[in-house]
Short mmCIF file of C-alpha atoms in Angstrom, two decimals:
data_model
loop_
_atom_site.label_atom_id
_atom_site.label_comp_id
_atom_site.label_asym_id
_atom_site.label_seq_id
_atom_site.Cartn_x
_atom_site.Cartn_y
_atom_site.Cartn_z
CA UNK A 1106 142.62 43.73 -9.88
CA UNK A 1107 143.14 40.62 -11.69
CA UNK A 1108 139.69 38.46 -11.69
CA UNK A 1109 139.11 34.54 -12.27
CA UNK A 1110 135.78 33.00 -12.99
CA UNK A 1111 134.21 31.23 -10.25
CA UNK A 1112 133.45 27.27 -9.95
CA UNK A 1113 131.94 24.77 -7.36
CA UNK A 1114 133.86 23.34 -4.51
CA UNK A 1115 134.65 20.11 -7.05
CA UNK A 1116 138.39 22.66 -7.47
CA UNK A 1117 138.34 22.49 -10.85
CA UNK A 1118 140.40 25.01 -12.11
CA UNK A 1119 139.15 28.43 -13.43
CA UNK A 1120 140.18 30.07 -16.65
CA UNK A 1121 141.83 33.17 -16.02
CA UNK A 1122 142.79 36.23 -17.46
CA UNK A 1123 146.52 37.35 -17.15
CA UNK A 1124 149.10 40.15 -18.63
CA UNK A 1125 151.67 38.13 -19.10
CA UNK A 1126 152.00 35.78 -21.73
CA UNK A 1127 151.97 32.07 -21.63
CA UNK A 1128 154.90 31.87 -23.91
CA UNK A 1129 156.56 34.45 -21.37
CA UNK A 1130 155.64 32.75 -18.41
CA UNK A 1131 157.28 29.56 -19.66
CA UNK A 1132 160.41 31.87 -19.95
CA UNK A 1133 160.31 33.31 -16.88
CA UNK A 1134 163.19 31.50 -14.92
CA UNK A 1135 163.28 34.64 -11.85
CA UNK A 1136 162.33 34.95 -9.07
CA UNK A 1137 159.07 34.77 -7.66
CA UNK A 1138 156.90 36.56 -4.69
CA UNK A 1139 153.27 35.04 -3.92
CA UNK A 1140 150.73 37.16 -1.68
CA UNK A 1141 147.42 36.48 -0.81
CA UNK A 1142 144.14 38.33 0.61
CA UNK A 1143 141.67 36.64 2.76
CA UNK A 1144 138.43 39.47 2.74
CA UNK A 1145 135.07 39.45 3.79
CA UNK A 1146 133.50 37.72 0.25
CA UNK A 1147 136.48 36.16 -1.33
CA UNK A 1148 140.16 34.44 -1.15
CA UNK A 1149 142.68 35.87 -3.74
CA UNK A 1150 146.24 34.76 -4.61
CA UNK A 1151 148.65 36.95 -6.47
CA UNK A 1152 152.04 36.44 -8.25
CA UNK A 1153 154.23 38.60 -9.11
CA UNK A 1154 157.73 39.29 -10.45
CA UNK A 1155 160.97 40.95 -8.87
CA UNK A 1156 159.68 44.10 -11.14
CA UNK A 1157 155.99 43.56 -9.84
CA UNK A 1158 154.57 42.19 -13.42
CA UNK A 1159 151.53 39.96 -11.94
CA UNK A 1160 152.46 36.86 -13.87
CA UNK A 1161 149.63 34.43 -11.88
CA UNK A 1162 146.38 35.13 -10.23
CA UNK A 1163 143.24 32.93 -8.85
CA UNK A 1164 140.45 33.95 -6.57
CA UNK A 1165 138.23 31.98 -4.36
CA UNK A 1166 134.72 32.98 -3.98
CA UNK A 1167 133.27 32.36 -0.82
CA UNK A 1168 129.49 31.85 -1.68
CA UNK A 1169 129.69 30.34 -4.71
CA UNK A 1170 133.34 28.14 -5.16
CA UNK A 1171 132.60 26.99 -0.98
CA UNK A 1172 128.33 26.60 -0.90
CA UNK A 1173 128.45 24.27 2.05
CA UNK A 1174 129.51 26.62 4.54
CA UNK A 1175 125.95 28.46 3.15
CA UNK A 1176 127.56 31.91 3.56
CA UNK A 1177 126.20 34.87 1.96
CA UNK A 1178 128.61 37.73 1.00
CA UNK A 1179 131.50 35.52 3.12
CA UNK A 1180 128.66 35.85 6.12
CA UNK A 1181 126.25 34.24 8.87
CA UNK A 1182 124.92 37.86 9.96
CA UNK A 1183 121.75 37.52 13.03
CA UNK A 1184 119.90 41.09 12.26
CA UNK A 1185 118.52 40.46 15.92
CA UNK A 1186 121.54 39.83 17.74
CA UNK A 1187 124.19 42.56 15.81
CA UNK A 1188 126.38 39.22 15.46
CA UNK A 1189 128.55 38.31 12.65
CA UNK A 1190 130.94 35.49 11.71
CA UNK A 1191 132.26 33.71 9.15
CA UNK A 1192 133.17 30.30 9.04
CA UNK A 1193 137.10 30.08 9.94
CA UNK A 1194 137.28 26.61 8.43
CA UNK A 1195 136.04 28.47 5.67
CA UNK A 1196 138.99 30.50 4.82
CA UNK A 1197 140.96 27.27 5.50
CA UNK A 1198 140.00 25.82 2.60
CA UNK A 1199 139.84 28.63 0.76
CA UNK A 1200 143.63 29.47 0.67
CA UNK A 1201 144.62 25.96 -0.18
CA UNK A 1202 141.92 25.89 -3.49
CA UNK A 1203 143.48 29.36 -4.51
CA UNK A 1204 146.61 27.36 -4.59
CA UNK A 1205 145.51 24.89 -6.15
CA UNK A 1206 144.54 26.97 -9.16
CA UNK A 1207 147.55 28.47 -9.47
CA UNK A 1208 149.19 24.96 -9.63
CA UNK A 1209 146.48 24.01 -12.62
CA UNK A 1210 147.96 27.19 -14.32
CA UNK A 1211 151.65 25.89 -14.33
CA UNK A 1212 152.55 28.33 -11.32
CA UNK A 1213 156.16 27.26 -10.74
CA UNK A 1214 156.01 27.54 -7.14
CA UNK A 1215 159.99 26.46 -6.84
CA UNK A 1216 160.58 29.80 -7.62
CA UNK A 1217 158.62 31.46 -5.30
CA UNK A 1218 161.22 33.28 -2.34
CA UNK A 1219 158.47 34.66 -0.59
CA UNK A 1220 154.91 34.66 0.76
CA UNK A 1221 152.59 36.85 2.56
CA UNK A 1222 149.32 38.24 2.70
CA UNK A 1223 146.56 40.76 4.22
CA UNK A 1224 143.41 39.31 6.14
CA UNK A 1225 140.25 41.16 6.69
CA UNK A 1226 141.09 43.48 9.88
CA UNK A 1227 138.88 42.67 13.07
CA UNK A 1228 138.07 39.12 12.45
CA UNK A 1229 139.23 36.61 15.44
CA UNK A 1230 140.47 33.32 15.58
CA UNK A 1231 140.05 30.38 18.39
CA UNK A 1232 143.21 27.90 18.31
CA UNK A 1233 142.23 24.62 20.31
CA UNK A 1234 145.73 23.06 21.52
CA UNK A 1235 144.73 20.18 19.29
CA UNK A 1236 145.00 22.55 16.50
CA UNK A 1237 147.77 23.88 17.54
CA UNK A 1238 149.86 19.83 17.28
CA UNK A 1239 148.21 19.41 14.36
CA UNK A 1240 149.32 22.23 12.37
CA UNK A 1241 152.70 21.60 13.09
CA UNK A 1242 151.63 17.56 12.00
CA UNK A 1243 150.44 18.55 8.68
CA UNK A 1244 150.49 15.78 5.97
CA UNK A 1245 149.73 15.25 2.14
CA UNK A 1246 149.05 11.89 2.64
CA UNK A 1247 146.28 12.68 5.28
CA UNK A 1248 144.29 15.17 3.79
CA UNK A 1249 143.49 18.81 3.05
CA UNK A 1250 144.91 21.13 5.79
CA UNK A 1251 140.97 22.07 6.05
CA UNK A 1252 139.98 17.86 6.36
CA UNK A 1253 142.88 17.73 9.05
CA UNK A 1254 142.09 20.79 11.41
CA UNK A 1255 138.44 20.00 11.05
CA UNK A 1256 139.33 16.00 11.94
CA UNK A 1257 141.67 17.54 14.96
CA UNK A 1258 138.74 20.12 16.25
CA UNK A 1259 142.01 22.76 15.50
CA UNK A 1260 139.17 25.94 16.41
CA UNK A 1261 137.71 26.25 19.70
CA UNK A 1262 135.15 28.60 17.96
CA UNK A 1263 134.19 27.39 14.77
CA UNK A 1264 132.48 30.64 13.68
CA UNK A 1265 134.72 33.64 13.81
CA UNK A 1266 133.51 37.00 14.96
CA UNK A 1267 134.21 39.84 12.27
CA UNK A 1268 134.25 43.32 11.67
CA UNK A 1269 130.40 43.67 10.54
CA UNK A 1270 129.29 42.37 13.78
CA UNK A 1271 127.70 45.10 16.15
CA UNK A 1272 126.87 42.88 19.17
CA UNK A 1273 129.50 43.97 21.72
CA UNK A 1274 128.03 47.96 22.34
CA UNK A 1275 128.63 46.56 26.55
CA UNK A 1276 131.88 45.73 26.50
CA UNK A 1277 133.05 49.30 24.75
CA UNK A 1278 131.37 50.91 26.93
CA UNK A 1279 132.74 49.06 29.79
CA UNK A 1280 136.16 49.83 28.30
CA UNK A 1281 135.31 53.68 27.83
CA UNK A 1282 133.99 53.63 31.59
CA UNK A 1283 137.29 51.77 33.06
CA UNK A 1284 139.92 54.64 30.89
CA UNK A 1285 137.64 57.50 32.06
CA UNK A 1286 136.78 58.82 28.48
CA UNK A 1287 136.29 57.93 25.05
CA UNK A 1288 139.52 60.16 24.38
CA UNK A 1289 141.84 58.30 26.50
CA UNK A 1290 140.49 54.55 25.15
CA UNK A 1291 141.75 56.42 21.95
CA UNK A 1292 145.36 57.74 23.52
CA UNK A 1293 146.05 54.27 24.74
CA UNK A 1294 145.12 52.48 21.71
CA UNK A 1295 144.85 54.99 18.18
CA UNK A 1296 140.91 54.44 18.75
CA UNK A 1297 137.79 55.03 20.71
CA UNK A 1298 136.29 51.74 21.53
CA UNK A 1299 134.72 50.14 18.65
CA UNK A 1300 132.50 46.83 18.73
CA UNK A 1301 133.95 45.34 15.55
CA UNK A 1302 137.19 45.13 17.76
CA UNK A 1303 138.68 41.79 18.64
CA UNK A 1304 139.16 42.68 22.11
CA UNK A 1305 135.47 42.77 22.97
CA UNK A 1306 135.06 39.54 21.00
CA UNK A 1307 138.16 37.87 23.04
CA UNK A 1308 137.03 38.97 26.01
CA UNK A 1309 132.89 37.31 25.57
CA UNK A 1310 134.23 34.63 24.45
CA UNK A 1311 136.65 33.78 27.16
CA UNK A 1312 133.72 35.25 30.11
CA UNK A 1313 131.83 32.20 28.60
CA UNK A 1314 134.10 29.67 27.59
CA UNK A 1315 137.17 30.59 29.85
CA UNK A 1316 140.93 30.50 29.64
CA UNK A 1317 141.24 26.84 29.24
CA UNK A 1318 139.52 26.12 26.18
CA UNK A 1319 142.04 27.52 23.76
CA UNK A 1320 145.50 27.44 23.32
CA UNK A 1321 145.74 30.90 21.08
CA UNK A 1322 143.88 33.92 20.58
CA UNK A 1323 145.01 35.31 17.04
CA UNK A 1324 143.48 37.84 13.71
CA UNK A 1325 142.10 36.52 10.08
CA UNK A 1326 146.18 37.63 8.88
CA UNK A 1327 147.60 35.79 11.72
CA UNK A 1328 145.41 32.56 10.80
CA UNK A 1329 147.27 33.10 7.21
CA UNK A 1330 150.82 33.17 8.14
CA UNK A 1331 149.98 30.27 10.78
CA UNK A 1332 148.95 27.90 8.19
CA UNK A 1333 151.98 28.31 5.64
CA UNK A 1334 154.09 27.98 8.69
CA UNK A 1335 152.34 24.78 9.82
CA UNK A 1336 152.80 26.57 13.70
CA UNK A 1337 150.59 29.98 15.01
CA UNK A 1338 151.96 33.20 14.15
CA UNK A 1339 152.14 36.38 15.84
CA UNK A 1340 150.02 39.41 15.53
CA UNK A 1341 151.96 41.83 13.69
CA UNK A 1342 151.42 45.60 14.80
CA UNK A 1343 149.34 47.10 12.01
CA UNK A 1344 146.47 44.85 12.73
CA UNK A 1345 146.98 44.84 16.50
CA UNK A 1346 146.37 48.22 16.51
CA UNK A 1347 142.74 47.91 15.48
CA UNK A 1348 142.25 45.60 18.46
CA UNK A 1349 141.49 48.32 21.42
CA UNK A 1350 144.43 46.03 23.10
CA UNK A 1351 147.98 47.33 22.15
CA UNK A 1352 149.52 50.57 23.42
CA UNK A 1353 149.99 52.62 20.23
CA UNK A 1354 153.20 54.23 21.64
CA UNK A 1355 154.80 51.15 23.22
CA UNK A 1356 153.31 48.30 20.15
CA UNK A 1357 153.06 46.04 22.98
CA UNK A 1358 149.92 44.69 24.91
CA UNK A 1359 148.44 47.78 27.27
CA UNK A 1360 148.46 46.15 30.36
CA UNK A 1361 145.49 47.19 31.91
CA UNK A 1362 143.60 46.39 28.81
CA UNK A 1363 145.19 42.94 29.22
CA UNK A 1364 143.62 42.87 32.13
CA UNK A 1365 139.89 44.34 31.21
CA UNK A 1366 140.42 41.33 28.85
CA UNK A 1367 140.84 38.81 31.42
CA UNK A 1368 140.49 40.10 34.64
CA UNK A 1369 143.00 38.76 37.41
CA UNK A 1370 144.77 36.45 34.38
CA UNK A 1371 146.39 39.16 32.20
CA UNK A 1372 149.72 37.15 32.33
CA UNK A 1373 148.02 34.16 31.12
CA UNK A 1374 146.27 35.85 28.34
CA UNK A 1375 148.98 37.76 27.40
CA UNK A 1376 150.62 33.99 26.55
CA UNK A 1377 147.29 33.55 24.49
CA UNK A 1378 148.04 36.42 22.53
CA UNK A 1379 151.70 36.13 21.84
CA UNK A 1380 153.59 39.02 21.27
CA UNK A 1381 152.95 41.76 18.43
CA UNK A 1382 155.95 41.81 15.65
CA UNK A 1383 156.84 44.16 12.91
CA UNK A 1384 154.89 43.85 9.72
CA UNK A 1385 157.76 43.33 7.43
CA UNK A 1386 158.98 40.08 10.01
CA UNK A 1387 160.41 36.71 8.54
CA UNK A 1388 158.37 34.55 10.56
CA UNK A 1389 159.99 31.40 9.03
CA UNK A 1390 159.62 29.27 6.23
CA UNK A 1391 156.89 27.32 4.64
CA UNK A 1392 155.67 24.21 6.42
CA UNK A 1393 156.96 20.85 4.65
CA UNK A 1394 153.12 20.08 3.68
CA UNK A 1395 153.35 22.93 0.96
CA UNK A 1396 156.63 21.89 -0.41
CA UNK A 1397 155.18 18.08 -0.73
CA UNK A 1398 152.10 18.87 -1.82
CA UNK A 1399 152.73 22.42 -4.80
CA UNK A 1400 156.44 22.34 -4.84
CA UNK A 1401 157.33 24.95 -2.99
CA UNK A 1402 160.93 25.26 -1.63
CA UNK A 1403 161.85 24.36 1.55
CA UNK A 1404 164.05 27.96 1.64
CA UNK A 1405 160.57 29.83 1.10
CA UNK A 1406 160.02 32.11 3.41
CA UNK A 1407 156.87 33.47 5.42
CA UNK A 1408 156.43 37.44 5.87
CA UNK A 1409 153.87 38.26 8.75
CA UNK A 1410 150.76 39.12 7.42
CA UNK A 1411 148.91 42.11 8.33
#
């Protein structure tokens, strides 16, 4: 795996270690496919060539390239509690400064034809409807895409739940309890009930906060896709099925766990959640803030993450 040094949050770009040539790279008129991985300690950004030659890399460490969120390992973790989150602003940022150090290496991002990524499974995401306008509003002139969803209160929980937290024991066995066994939790879904699953996390957070306070319940990979879009993206099926919430057989949302999710709303919620998609879906092309502000082409398009 390609590495880059680290640096403060001033984005100054990192030197960086590649296979490919400068002199090569200059040549290189192809083209282009960019992914990118959003995980637990660290943002990475990977080009590569129509014969998979990496030909551009950068990585974002969370702890040390973003202090002020004051993560450690990517983490707030409560040893008392079980709970764990990270800060979803966090990886926000985090995907635009990979970007940017790809653009201080000379990236031609023109000829990049496609874009996708992976996002650490489990982790859950809070879309405010004023997030929701302004992604679709994103601007060079007014900001980062981090300084606008933070100005626009785009999260209606600012701390995402992720897969190391261990605080929602209840709620699986609540689910276990309402399917009648642990096996047939696992028949409906391809698992037992886990806590690290978004389902239980959903489902606390909309027993406290209710259906009204946000305008989309999506995953770390859907977060990805969303912002490259500049509009929220689905859930595509590979990550949906480590939710406890889609019907393995079907890849659509179980309906009675729909409804342990939000009992007597599942219609509603279901509208939260949008529908699941295939993992190799064109979701669209790249929102006209990346094109302004790296050069990208307006043709670009967006694979679902997963």
């Amino acid at each position: 795996r390609i590495q880059t040094q680290t640096q403060t949050h001033t984005h100054t770009h990192p030197s960086v270690v590649l296979p490919t040539s400068r002199a090569k790279m200059a040549e290189q008129k192809g083209e282009l496919f960019l992914g990118f991985d959003i995980s637990t300690q660290s943002c990475k950004a990977l080009v590569v060539d129509s014969t998979l030659n990496v030909v551009y890399s950068s990585r974002v460490h969370f702890d040390s390239d973003l202090p002020h969120y004051k993560t450690v390992d990517g983490t707030h973790r409560d040893s008392a509690t079980g709970r764990a989150t990270s800060p979803t602003l966090m990886w926000v940022e985090a995907l635009e400064l990979a970007l940017e150090r790809l653009q201080a290496q000379r990236c031609p991002f023109d000829q990049i034809v496609a874009v996708s990524g992976s996002g650490q499974q489990h982790g859950s995401v809070y879309w405010s409807q004023s997030g929701v306008d302004a992604l679709s509003n994103l601007s060079p002139e007014a900001g980062s895409v981090a300084d606008q969803l933070r100005t626009a209160g785009a999260f209606a929980c600012l701390d995402s739940p992720i897969w190391m937290d261990t605080s929602t024991a209840a709620s699986c066995q609540e689910l276990t309890t309402l399917a009648g066994d642990a096996l047939t939790v696992a028949d409906w879904t391809g698992s037992t009930a886990q806590e690290r699953f978004s389902v239980h996390h959903f489902r606390r957070f909309l027993a406290e906060k209710g259906l009204n306070s946000v305008a989309n319940l999506s995953l770390v990979s859907s977060l990805g896709a969303s912002l490259l879009l500049g509009a929220v993206a689905p859930t595509d099926i590979s990550d949906a099925a480590g939710m406890n919430l889609m019907d393995i057989r079907t890849k659509q949302w179980h309906p009675r766990l729909l409804e342990f999710l939000a009992p007597g709303a599942a219609d509603r919620v279901k509208d939260l959640l949008g529908e699941p998609c295939d993992c190799w879906k064109r979701l669209g092309t790249v929102h006209n803030y990346w094109v302004q502000r790296f050069g990208f082409s307006n043709g670009c398009s967006v694979i679902a993450w997963s």
